[in-house]
Coordinates of C-alpha atoms and ligand atoms in Angstrom, one line a residue:
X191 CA 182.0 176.3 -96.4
X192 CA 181.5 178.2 -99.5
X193 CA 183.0 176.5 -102.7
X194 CA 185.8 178.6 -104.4
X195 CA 184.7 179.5 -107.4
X196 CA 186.5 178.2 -110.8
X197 CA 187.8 181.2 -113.2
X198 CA 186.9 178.9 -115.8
X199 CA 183.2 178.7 -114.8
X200 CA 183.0 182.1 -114.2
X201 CA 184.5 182.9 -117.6
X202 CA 182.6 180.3 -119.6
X203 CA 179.0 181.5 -117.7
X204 CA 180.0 184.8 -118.6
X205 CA 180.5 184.6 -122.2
X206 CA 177.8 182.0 -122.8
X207 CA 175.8 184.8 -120.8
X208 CA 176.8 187.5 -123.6
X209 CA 175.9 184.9 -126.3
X210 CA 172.8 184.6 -125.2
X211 CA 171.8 188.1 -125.5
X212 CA 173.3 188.7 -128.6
X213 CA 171.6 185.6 -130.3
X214 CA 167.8 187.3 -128.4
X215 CA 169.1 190.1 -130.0
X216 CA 170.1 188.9 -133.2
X217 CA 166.3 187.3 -133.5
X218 CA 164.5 190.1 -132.1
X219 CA 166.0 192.3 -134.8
X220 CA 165.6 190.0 -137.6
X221 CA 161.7 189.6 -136.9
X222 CA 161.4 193.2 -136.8
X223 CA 162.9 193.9 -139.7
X224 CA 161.4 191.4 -141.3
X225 CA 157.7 192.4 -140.2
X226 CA 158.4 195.7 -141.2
X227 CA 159.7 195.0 -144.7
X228 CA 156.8 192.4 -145.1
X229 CA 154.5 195.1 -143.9
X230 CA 156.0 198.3 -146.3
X231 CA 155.6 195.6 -149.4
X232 CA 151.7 195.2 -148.6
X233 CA 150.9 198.7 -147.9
X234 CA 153.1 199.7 -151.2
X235 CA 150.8 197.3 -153.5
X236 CA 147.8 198.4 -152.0
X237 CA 148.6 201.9 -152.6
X238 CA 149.5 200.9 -156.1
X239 CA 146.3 199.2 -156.3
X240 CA 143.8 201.8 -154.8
X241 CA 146.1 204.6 -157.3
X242 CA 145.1 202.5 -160.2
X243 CA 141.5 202.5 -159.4
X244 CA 141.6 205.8 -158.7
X245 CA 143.2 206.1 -162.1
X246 CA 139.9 204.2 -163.7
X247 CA 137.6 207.4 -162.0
X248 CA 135.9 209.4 -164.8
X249 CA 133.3 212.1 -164.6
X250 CA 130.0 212.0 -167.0
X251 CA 128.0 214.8 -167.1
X252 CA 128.7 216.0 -163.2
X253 CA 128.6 212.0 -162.5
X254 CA 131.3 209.8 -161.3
X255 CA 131.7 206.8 -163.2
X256 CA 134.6 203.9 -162.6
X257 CA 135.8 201.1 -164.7
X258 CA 137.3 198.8 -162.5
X259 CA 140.5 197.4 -163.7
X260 CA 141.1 193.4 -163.3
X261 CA 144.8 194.1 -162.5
X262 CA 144.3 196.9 -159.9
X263 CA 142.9 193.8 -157.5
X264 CA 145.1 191.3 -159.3
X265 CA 147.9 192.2 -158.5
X266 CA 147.7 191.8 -154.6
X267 CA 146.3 188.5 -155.0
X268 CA 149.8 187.6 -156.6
X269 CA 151.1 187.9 -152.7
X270 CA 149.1 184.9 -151.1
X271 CA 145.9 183.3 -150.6
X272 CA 144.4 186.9 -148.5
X273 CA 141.2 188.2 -149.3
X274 CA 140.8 191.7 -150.2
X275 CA 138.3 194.3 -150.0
X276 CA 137.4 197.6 -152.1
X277 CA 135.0 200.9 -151.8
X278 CA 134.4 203.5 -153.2
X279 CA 132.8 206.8 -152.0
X280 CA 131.8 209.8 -154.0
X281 CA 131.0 212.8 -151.2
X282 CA 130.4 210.1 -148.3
X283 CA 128.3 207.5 -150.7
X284 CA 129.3 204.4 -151.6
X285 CA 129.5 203.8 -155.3
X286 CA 130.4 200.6 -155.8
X287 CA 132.6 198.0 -153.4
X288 CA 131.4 196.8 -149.4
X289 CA 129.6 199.7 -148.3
X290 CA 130.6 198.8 -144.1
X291 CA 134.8 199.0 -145.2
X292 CA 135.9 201.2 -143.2
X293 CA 137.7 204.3 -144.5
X294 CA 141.1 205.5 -142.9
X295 CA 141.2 208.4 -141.0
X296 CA 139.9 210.2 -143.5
X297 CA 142.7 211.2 -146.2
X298 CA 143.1 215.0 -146.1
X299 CA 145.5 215.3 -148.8
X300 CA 145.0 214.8 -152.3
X301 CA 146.6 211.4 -154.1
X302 CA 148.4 210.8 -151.1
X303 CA 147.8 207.1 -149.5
X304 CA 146.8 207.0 -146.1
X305 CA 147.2 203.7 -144.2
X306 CA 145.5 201.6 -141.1
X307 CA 144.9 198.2 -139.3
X308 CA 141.4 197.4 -138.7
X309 CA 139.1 194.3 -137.8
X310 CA 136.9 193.7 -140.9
X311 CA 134.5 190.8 -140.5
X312 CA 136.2 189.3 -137.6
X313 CA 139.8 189.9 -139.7
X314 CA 142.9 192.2 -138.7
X315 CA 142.9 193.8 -141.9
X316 CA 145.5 196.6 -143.5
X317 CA 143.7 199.4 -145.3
X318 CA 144.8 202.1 -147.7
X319 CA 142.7 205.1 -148.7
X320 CA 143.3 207.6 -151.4
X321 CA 140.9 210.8 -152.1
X322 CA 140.9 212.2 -155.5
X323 CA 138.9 215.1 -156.6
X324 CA 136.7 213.7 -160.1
X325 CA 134.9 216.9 -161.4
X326 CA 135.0 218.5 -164.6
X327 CA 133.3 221.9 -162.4
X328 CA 135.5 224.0 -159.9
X329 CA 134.0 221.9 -156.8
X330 CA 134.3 218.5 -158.0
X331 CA 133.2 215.3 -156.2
X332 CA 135.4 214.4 -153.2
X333 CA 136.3 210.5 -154.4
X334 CA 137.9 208.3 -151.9
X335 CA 139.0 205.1 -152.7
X336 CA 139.8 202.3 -150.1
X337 CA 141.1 198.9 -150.6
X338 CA 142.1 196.6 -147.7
X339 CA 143.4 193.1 -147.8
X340 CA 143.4 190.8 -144.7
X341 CA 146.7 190.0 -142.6
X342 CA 147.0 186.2 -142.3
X343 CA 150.1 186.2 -145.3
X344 CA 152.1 189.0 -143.7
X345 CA 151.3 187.2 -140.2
X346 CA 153.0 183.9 -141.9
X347 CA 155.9 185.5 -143.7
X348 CA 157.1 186.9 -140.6
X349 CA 156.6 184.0 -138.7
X350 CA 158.5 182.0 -140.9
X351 CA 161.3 184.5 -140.8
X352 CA 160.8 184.2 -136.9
X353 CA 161.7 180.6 -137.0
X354 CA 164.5 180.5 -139.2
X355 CA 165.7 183.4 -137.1
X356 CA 165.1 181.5 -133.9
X357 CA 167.2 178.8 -135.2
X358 CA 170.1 180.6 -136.7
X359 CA 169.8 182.2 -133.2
X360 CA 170.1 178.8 -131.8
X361 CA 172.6 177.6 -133.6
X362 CA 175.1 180.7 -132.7
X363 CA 174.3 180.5 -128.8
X364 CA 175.4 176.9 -129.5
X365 CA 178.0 177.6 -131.5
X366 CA 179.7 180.6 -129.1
X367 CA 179.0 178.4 -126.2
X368 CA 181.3 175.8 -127.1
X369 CA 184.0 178.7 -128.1
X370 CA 183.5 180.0 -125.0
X371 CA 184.2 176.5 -123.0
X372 CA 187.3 176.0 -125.5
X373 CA 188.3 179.7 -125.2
X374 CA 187.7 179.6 -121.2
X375 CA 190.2 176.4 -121.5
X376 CA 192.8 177.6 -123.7
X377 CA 192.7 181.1 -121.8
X378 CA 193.8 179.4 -118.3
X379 CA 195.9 177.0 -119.5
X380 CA 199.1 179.1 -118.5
X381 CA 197.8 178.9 -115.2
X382 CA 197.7 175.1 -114.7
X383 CA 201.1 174.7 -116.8
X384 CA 202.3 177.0 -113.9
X385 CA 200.6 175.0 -111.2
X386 CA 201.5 171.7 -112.7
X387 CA 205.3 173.1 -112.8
X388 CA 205.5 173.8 -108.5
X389 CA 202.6 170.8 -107.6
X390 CA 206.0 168.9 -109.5
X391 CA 208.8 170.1 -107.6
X392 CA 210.3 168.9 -104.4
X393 CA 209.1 169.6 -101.5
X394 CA 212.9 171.1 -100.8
X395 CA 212.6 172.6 -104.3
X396 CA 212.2 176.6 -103.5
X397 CA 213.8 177.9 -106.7
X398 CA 212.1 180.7 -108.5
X399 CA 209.8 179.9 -110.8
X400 CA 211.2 180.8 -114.7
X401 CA 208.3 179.4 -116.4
X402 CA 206.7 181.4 -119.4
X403 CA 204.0 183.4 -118.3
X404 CA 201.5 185.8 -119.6
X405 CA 201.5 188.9 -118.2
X406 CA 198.4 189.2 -116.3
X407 CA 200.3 186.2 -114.2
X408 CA 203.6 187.9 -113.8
X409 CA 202.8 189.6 -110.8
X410 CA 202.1 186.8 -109.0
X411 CA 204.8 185.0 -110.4
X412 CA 207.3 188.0 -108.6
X413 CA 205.3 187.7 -105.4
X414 CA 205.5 184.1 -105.7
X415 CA 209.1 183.6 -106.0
X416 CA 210.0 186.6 -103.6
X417 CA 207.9 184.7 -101.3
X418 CA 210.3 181.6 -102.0
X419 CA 213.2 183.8 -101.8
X420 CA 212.9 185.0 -98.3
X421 CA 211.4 181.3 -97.2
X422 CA 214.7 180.1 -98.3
X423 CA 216.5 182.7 -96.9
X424 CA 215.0 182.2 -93.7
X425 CA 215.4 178.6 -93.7
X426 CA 219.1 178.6 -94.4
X427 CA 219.2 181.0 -91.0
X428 CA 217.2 178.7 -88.8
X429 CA 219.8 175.9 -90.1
X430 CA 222.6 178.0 -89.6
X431 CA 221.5 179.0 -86.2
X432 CA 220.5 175.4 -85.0
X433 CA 224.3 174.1 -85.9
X434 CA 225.8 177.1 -84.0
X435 CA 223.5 177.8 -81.2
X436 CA 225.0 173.8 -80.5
X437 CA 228.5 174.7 -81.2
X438 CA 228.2 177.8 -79.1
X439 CA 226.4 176.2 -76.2
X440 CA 227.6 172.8 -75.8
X441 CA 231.6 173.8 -75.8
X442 CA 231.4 176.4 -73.2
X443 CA 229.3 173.9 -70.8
X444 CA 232.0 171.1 -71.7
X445 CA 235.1 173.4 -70.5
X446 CA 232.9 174.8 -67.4
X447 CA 232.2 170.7 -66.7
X448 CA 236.2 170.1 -67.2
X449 CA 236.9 172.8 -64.5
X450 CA 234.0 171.7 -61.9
X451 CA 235.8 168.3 -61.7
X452 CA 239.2 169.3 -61.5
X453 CA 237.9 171.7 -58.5
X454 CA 236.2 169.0 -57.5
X455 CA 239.0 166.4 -56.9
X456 CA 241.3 169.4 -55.2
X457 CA 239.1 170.2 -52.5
X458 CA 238.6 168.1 -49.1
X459 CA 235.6 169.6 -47.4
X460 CA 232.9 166.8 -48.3
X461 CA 230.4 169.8 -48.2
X462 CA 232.4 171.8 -50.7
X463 CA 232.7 168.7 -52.9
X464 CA 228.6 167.7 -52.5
X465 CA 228.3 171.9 -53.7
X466 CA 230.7 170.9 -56.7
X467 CA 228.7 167.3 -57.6
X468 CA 225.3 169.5 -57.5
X469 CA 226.9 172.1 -60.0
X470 CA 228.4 169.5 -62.3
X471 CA 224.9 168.2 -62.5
X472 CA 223.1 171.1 -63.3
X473 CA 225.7 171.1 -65.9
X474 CA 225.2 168.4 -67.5
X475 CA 221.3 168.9 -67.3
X476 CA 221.6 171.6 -68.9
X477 CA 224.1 170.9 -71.3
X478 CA 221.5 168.0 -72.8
X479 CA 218.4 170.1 -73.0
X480 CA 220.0 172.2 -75.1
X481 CA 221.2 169.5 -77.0
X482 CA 218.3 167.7 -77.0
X483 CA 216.6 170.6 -78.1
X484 CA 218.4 171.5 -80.8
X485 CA 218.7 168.3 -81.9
X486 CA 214.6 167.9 -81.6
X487 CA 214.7 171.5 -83.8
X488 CA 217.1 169.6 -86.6
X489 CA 214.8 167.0 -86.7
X490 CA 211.7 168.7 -86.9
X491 CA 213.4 170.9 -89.6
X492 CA 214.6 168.2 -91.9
X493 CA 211.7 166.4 -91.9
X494 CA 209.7 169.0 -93.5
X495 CA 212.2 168.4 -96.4
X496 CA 213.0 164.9 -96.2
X497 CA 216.7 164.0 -98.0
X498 CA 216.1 160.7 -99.8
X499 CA 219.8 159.5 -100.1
X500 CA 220.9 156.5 -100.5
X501 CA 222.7 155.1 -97.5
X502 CA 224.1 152.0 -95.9
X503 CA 222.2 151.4 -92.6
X504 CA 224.7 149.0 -91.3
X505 CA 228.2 151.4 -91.7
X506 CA 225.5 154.0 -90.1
X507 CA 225.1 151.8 -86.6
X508 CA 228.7 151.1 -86.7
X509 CA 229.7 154.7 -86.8
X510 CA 226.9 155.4 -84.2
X511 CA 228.1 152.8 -81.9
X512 CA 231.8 153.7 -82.1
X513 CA 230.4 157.2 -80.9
X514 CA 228.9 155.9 -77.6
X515 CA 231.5 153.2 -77.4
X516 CA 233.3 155.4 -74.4
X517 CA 230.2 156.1 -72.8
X518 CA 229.3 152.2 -72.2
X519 CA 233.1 151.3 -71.7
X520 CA 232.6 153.2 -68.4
X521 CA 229.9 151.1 -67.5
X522 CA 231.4 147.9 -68.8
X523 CA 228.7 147.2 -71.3
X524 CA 229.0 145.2 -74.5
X525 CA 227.5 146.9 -77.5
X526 CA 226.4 144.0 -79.3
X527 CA 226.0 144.0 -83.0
X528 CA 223.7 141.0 -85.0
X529 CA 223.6 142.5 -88.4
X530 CA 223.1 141.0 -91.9
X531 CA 226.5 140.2 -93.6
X532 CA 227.5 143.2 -95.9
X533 CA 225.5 146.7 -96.6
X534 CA 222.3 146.8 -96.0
X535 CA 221.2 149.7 -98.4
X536 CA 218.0 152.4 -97.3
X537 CA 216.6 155.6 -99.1
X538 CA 217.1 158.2 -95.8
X539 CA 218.6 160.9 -94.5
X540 CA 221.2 159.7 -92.3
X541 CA 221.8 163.2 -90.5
X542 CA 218.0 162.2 -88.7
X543 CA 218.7 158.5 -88.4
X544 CA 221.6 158.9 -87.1
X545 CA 220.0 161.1 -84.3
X546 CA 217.5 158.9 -83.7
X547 CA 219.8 156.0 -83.3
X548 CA 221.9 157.7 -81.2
X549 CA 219.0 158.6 -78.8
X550 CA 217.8 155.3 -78.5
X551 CA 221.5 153.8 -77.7
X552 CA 222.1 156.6 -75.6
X553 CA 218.5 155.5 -73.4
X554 CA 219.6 151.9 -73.5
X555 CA 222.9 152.8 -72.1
X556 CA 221.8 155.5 -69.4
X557 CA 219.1 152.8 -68.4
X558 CA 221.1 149.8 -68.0
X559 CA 223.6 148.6 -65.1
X560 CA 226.9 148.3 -65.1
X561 CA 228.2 145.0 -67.2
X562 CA 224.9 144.2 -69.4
X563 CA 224.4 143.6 -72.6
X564 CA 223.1 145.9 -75.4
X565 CA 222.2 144.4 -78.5
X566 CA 221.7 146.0 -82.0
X567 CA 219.7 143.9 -84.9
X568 CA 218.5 144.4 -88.3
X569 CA 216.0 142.3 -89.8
X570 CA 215.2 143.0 -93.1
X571 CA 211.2 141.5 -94.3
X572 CA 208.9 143.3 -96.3
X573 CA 210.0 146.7 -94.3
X574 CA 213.4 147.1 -92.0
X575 CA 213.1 146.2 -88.2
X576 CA 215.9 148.0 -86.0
X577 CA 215.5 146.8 -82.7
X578 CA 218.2 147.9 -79.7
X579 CA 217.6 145.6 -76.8
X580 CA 218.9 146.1 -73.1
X581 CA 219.1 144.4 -70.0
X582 CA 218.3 147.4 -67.6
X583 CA 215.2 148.4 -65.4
X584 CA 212.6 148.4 -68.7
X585 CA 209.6 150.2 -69.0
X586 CA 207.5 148.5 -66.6
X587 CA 203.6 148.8 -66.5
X588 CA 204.8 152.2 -68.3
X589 CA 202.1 153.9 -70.9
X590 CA 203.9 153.7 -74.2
X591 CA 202.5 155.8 -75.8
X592 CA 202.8 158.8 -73.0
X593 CA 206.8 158.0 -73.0
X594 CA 207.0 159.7 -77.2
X595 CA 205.6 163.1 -76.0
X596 CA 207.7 165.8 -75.8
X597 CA 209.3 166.1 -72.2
X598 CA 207.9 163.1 -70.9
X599 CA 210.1 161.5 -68.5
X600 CA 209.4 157.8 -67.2
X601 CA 208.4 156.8 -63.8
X602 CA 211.9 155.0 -63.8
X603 CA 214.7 157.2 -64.0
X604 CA 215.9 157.9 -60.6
X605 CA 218.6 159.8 -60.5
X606 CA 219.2 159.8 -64.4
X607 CA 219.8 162.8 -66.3
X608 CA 217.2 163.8 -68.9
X609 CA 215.1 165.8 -70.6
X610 CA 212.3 163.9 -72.2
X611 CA 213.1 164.6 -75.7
X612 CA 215.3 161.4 -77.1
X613 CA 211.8 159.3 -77.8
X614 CA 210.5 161.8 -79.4
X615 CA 213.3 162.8 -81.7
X616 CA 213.3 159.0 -82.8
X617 CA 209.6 159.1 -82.9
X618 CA 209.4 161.8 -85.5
X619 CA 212.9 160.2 -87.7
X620 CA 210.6 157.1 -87.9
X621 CA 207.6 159.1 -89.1
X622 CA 209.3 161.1 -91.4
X623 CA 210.6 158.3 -93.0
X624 CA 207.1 156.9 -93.5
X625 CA 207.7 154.2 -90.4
X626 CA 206.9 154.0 -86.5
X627 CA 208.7 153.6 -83.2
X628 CA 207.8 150.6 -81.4
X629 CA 208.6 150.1 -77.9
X630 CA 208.4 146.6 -76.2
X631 CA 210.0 144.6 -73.2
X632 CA 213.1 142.9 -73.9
X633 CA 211.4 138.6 -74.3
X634 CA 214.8 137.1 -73.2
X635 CA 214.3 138.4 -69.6
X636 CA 214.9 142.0 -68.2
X637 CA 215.5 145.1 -70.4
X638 CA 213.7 147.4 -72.9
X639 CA 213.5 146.8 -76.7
X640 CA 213.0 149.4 -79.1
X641 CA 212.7 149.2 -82.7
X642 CA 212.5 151.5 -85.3
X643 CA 210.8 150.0 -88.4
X644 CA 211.4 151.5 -91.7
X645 CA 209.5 150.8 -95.2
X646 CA 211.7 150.8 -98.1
X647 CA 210.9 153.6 -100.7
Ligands
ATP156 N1 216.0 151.7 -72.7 C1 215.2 152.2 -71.8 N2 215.0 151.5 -70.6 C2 214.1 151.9 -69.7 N3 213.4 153.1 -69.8 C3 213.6 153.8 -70.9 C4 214.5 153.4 -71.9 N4 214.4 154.3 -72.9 C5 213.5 155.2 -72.5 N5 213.0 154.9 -71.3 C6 212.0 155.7 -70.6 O1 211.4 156.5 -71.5 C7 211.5 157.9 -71.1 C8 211.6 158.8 -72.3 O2 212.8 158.6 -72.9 P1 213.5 159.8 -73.6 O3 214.7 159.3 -74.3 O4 212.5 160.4 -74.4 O5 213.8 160.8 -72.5 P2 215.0 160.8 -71.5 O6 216.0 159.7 -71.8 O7 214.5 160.8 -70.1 O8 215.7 162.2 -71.7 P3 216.6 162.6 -73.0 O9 215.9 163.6 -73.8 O10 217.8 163.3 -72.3 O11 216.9 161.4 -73.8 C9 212.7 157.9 -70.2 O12 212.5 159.0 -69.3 C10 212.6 156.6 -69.6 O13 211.7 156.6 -68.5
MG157 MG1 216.8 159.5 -73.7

């Protein structure tokens, strides 16, 4: 799978990218300019130079003398250890100077310095040529005067330049790359304040998000908390809907019940009563699949917001047992309580533990004959062991594991009513609560034992 990619990478490669071209840049131009000015101050002294001998010409009866002046040469030797060269021509002869010097392009203009690189003796070297006219008659003598001066200075001066430029260069890319990694940083960090502000919430927590945040994030922000708006909107529907949808359906089925046996015990034909027995049945069948259901929806519900309250597990199987006190009365069966002396305080949410309870004293009531014992214990070690054991048929060779799945019914149940679901309702209490459901066979003789075991938080 392909790695999301980090803003702050993307952001930090980007401006590091951008610092490194403008740091090429900023050395590219330096050299040039440097090069070039290194290069206008030779050709300016050599023009200077090959003017002043020029200057020295003089003309002797028709003939072109020249004086050489010490400075004219002197004065490029003052820019580094490069050797320099001079000619001079009168009408295409050398007079005095290296007679293979080239001459530039051949100055056409008068006094005007021409310039060129050559090789000279195996050395790049920068020539300047000037043509004067020497003549005391109306022709003259074409004069040119070349001096050149070989390249290795210039070469050094700008690579010297080039390396200082290279490492102010350096040192900027450096310098903007760090900015760019603190700017990269600081520019995101609204975005992980914001993140660090939901990751901390509950997970019940859906109120908007008022954090400070920069614009660029405030659309998301309003999508964000819309989004939480309707989630909580919708949740407090399905809750709503869940409590009545088990008002609405279970009252109506108890009334309908209430008449089927008062029709039952008026009529004498056996087969009209066996047609009344079948429809009380189906009654209550369906009356605890909807139940069940709904109750299994509750469940599943809370648990994906777990209430942490603090609670008193003992007052919570007292209150449960009182509830299903009628239901074993009928069968003459002692609910039989072995719980620690005073509270016995958990971190839940009794609404689930309840129903779980409930389901599992319900089971060992529905699965036990008439005038047993049902017995409800607490032991409290290193986590809290709930056990409820019975005296009725047990689970057999049954697969325990097979018996938590939703609508699984065991091989035992006859004629019992059922719909699969009470395991798996206590099943998921006890995982939401960070514990198990364990089901065993009762070790003081016949029955089922099942335990829910609860970690403290
Ligand atoms: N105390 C018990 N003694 C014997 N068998 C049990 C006991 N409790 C559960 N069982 C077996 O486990 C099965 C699953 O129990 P579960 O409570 O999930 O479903 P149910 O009781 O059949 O239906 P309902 O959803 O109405 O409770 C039962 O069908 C039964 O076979
Ligand atoms: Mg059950």
């Amino acid at each position: 799978m392909r790695q999301p990619t980090s803003i702050r990478k993307r952001l930090f490669y980007q401006l590091a990218a951008v610092a490194a071209v403008l740091s090429l840049a900023f050395v590219l131009v330096v050299r040039g300019v440097a090069s070039q000015a290194a290069e206008g101050t030779q050709d300016d002294i050599l023009a200077a130079s090959a003017t002043a001998i020029a200057d020295s010409l003089s003309s002797e009866q028709g003939e072109v003398t020249l004086e050489l002046p010490y400075s004219a040469l002197s004065m490029l030797g003052t820019i580094n250890e490069d050797r320099v060269f001079y000619r001079v021509t009168v009408n295409n002869e050398t007079l005095t100077g290296y007679a293979d010097l080239p001459v530039t392009n051949a100055p056409t203009r008068l006094d005007t310095p021409a310039f060129s690189t050559e090789i000279y003796r195996g050395d790049e070297v920068r020539l300047t040529s000037i043509l004067r006219r020497v003549s005391n008659s109306a022709t003259g003598s074409k004069v040119v005067v070349t001096v050149a001066q070989t390249r290795s200075g210039l070469a050094a001066i700008t690579q010297r330049i080039t390396v200082t430029a290279t490492g102010v260069g350096l040192l900027f890319f450096l310098l903007a790359t760090t900015l760019s990694l603190l700017a990269a940083t600081s520019a995101l960090r609204p975005l992980s304040r914001m993140t660090g502000a939901v990751t901390r919430r509950g997970p019940s927590d859906l109120r908007p998000v008022t954090e400070d945040t920069p614009a660029e994030l405030a659309p998301l922000v309003g999508a964000l908390n819309s989004f939480m708006a309707r989630l909580r909107s919708s949740l407090t529907r399905t809750e709503d809907l869940i409590t009545e949808a088990a008002h609405r359906v279970r009252t109506p089925l108890a009334t309908v019940r209430t008449q089927a046996e008062v029709t039952h015990r008026k009529l004498n034909k056996p087969e009209h009563k066996q047609a009344i027995r079948d429809m009380i049945r189906a009654i209550d069948e369906s009356s605890r699949s909807a139940g069940q259901i709904l109750d299994h929806a509750m469940v599943t519900f809370r648990a994906d917001s777990l209430a942490l309250d603090p609670l008193d597990l003992a007052a919570l199987i007292t209150e449960t047992c009182d509830r299903l006190a009628p239901t074993a009365d009928l069968k003459d069966i002692a609910l039989l309580r072995k719980l620690p002396d005073g509270p016995v305080p958990f971190k839940g949410d009794g609404i689930m533990l309840q129903a779980a309870l409930h389901n599992i004293l319900d089971n060992a009531i529905k699965y036990s004959p008439e005038d047993s014992d049902i017995t409800v214990r607490i032991e409290v070690n290193s986590a809290l062991h709930l056990s409820i054991t019975d005296q009725g048929r047990g689970f057999g060779d049954m697969d325990f594991e097979s018996l938590t799945t939703r609508y699984a019914r065991g091989a035992n149940v006859g004629d019992v009513v059922g719909s699969g679901l009470g395991l798996t309702i206590a099943d998921e209490v006890a995982r939401a609560h960070g514990g198990r459901l364990e089901l065993s066979h009762n070790k003081e003789g016949q029955g089922a034992c099942v335990s829910l075991i609860l970690p403290y938080v």
